[in-house]
Coordinates of C-alpha atoms in Angstrom, one line a residue:
Chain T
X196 CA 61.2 -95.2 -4.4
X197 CA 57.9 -93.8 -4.7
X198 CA 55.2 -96.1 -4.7
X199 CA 51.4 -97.7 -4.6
X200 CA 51.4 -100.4 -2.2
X201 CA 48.9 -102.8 -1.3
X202 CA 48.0 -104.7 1.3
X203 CA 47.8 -107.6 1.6
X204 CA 48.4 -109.4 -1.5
X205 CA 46.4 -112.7 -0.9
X206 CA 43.5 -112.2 0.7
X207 CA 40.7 -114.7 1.9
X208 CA 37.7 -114.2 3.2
X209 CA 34.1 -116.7 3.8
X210 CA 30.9 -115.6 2.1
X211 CA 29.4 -112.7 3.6
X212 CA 32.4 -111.8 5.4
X213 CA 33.5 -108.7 5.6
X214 CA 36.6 -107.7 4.4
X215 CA 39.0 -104.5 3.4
X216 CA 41.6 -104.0 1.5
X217 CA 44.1 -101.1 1.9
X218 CA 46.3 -99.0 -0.1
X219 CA 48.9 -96.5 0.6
X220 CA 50.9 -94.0 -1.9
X221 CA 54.0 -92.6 -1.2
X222 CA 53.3 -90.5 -4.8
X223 CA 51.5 -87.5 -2.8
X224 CA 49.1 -87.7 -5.6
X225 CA 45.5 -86.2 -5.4
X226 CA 43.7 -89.5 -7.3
X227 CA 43.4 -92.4 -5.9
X228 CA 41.4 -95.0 -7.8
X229 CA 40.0 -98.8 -7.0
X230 CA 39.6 -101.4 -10.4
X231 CA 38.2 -105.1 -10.0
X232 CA 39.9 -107.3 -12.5
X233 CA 38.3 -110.8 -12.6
X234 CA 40.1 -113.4 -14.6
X235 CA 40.9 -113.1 -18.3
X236 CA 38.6 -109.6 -17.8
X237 CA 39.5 -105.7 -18.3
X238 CA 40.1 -104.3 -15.5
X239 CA 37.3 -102.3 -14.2
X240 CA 37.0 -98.9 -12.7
X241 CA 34.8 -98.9 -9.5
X242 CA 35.4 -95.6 -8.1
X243 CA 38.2 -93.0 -7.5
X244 CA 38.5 -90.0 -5.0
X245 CA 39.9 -86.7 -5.7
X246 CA 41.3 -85.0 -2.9
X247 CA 38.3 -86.1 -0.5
X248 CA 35.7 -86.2 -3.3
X249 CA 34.4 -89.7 -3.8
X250 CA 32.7 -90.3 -7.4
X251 CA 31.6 -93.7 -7.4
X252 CA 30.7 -95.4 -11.1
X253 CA 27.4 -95.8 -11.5
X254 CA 27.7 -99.8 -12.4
X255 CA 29.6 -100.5 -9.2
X256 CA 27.5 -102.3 -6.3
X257 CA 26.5 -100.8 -3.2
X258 CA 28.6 -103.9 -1.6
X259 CA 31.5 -101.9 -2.3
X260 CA 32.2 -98.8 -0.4
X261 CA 35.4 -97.2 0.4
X262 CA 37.4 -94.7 2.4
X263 CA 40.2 -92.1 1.9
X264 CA 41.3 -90.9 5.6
X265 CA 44.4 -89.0 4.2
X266 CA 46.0 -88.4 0.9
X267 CA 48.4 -91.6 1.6
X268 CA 46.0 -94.0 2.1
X269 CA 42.7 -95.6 0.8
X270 CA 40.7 -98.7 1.8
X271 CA 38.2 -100.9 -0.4
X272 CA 35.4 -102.4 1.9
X273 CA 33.6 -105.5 0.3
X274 CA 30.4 -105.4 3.4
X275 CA 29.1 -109.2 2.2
X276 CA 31.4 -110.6 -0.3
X277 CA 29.6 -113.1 -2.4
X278 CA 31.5 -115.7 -4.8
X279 CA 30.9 -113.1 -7.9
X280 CA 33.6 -110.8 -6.2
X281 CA 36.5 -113.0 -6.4
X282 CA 39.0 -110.8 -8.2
X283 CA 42.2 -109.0 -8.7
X284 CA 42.1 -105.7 -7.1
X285 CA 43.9 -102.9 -8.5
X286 CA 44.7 -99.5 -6.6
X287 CA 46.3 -96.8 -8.9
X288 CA 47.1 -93.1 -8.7
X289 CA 47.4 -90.0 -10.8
X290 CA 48.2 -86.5 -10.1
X291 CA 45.5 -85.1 -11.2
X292 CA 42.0 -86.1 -13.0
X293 CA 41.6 -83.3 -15.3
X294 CA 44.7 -84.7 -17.8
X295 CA 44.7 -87.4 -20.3
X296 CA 48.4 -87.1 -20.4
X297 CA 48.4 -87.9 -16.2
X298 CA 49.0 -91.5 -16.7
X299 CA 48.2 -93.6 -13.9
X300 CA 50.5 -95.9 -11.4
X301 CA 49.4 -99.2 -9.9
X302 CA 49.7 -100.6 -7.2
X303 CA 50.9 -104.7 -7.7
X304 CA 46.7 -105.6 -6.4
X305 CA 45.2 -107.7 -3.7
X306 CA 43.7 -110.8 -5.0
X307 CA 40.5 -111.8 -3.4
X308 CA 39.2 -115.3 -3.1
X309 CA 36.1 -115.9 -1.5
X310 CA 35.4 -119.3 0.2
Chain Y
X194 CA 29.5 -103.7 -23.8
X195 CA 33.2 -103.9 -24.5
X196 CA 34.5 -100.4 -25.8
X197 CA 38.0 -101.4 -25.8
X198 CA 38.5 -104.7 -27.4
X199 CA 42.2 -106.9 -27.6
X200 CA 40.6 -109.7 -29.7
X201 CA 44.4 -111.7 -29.3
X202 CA 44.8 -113.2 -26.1
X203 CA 48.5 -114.1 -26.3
X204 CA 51.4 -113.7 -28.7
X205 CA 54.4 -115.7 -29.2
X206 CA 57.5 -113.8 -31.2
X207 CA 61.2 -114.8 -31.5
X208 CA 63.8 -112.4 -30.3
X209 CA 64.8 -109.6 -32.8
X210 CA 61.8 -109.7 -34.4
X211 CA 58.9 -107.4 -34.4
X212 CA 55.8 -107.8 -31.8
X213 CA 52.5 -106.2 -33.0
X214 CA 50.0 -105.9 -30.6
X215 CA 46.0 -105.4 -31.8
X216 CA 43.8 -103.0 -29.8
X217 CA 40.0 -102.0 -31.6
X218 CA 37.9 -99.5 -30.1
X219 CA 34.1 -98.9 -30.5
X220 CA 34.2 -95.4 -28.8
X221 CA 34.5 -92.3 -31.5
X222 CA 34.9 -90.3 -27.9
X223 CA 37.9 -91.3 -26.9
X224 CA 40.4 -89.4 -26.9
X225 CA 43.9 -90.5 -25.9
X226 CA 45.2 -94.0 -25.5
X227 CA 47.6 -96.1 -23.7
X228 CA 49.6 -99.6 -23.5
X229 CA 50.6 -100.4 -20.0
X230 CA 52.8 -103.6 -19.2
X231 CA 52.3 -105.8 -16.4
X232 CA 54.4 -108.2 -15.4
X233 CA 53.5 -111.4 -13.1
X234 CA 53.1 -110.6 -9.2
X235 CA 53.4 -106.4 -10.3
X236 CA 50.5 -103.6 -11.3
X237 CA 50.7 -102.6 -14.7
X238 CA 53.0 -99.8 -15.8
X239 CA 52.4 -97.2 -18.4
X240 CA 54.5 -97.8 -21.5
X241 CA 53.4 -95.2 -24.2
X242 CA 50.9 -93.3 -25.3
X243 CA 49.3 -91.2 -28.1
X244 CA 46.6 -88.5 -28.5
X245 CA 43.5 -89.4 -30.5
X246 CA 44.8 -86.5 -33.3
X247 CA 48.2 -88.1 -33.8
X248 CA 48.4 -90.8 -35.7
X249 CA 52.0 -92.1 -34.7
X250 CA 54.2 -91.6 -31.6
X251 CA 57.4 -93.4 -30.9
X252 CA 59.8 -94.1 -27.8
X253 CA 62.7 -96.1 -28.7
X254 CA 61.7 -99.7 -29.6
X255 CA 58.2 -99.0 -29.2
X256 CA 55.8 -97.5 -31.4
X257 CA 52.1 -97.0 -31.2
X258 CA 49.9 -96.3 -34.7
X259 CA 46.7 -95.0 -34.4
X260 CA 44.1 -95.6 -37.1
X261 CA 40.7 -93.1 -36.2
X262 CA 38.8 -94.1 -39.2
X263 CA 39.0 -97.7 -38.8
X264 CA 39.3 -97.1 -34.9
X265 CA 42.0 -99.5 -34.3
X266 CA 45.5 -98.8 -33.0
X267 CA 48.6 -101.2 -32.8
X268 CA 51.7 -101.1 -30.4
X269 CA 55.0 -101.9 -32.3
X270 CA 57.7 -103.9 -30.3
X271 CA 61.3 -103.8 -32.7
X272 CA 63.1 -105.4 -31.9
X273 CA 61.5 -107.9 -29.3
X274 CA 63.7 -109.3 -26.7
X275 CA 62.5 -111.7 -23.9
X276 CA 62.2 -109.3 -21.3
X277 CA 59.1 -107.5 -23.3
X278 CA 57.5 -110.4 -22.4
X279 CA 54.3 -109.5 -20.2
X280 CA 50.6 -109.0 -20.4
X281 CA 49.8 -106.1 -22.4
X282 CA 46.6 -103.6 -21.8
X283 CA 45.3 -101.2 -24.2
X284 CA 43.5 -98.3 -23.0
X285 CA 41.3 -95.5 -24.0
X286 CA 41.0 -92.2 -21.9
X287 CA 37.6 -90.5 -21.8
X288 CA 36.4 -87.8 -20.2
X289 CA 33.7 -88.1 -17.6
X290 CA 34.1 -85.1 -14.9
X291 CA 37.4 -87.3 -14.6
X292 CA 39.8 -88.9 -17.3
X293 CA 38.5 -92.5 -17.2
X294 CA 40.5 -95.4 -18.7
X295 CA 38.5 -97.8 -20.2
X296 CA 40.9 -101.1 -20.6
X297 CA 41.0 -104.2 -23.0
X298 CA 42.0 -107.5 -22.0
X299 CA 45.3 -107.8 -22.4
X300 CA 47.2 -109.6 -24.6
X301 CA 50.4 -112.4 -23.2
X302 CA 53.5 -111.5 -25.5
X303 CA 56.4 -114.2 -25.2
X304 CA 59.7 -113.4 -26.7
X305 CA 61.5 -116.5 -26.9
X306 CA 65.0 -116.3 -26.8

């Protein structure tokens, strides 16, 4: 079956640590997109590549970068995790970007607790 | 600034009956929204959707009703039945060089049995 997958599911890091999380698609879709969910919150868009294209949202902190090597595969790096950044982190991908109607497919998250 | 707002956290409903699900909106802009499902230990999984010039769209059990003026829209569940129950997240589409979704909350729906 096609498929988002992330990896790993539980993840724990110490303050300051780095850490990355990874996601891979099977979908061949161009989008590939990075939310932060913290409890009982939306979840919230940090920033998405098309193709190679990275738009980052302007809100999101430069402690979070990420990387798209291939279409299959994207990584979240957190360079000093702090105790805010606990969270749920959702990886989801669409088709396209340009489409209302290209509804997006998550992956099941990486949740992040920071010691 | 919430722009998507699911002002009920959880929802309890027996089986057969009808779930309603609340979403409000501040965002005149928007111009397509969704309800995605999520279930525990999975991402969430797009359900149904309708365009900001509609006013209704139904699949099946589920219906969606969009009201622009008063910028609320509800998703209809009839009839419940316990596997519907998940956490349920409204979202609004928006464009911004990309289709954004801007998400609510969720709201918990239990169908008891």
């Amino acid at each position: 079956d096609a498929m988002v997958i992330q990896n790993p599911r539980y993840q724990v890091t110490q303050f300051g640590k780095p850490v990355t999380l990874s996601c891979s698609q099977t979908l061949n879709h161009n989008v590939m997109y990075w939310y932060q969910q913290k409890s009982s919150q939306a979840p919230k868009l940090l920033f998405h590549y098309y193709d190679k294209d990275f738009n980052n949202e302007a809100d999101t902190p430069d402690n979070f970068q990420s990387r798209r090597p291939n279409t299959s595969f994207c990584f979240l790096d957190i360079r000093s995790p702090g105790l805010g950044d606990a969270a749920m982190y959702l990886c989801a991908t669409s088709r396209e970007r340009a489409s209302p109607t290209d509804t997006q497919y998550f992956g099941p998250g990486t949740r992040l607790t920071v010691l | 600034d919430q722009q998507v707002k699911q002002n009920s956290p959880s929802l309890s409903v027996q089986e057969g009956r009808i779930s309603i699900l609340n979403c409000d909106y501040t965002n005149s802009m928007f111009d397509y929204f969704l309800w995605y499902k999520k279930y525990p230990a999975e991402g969430p999984t797009f359900l149904i959707s309708i365009s900001s010039i509609k006013d209704k769209n139904e699949d099946g059990r589920f219906t969606v009703f969009l009201n622009k003026s008063a910028k609320h829209l509800s998703l209809h569940i009839v009839p419940s039945q316990p596997g519907d129950s998940a956490v349920y997240f409204c979202a609004a589409s928006l464009w911004s060089g990309t289709y954004k979704y801007i998400f609510g909350t969720g709201t918990r729906l239990k169908v008891l049995a």
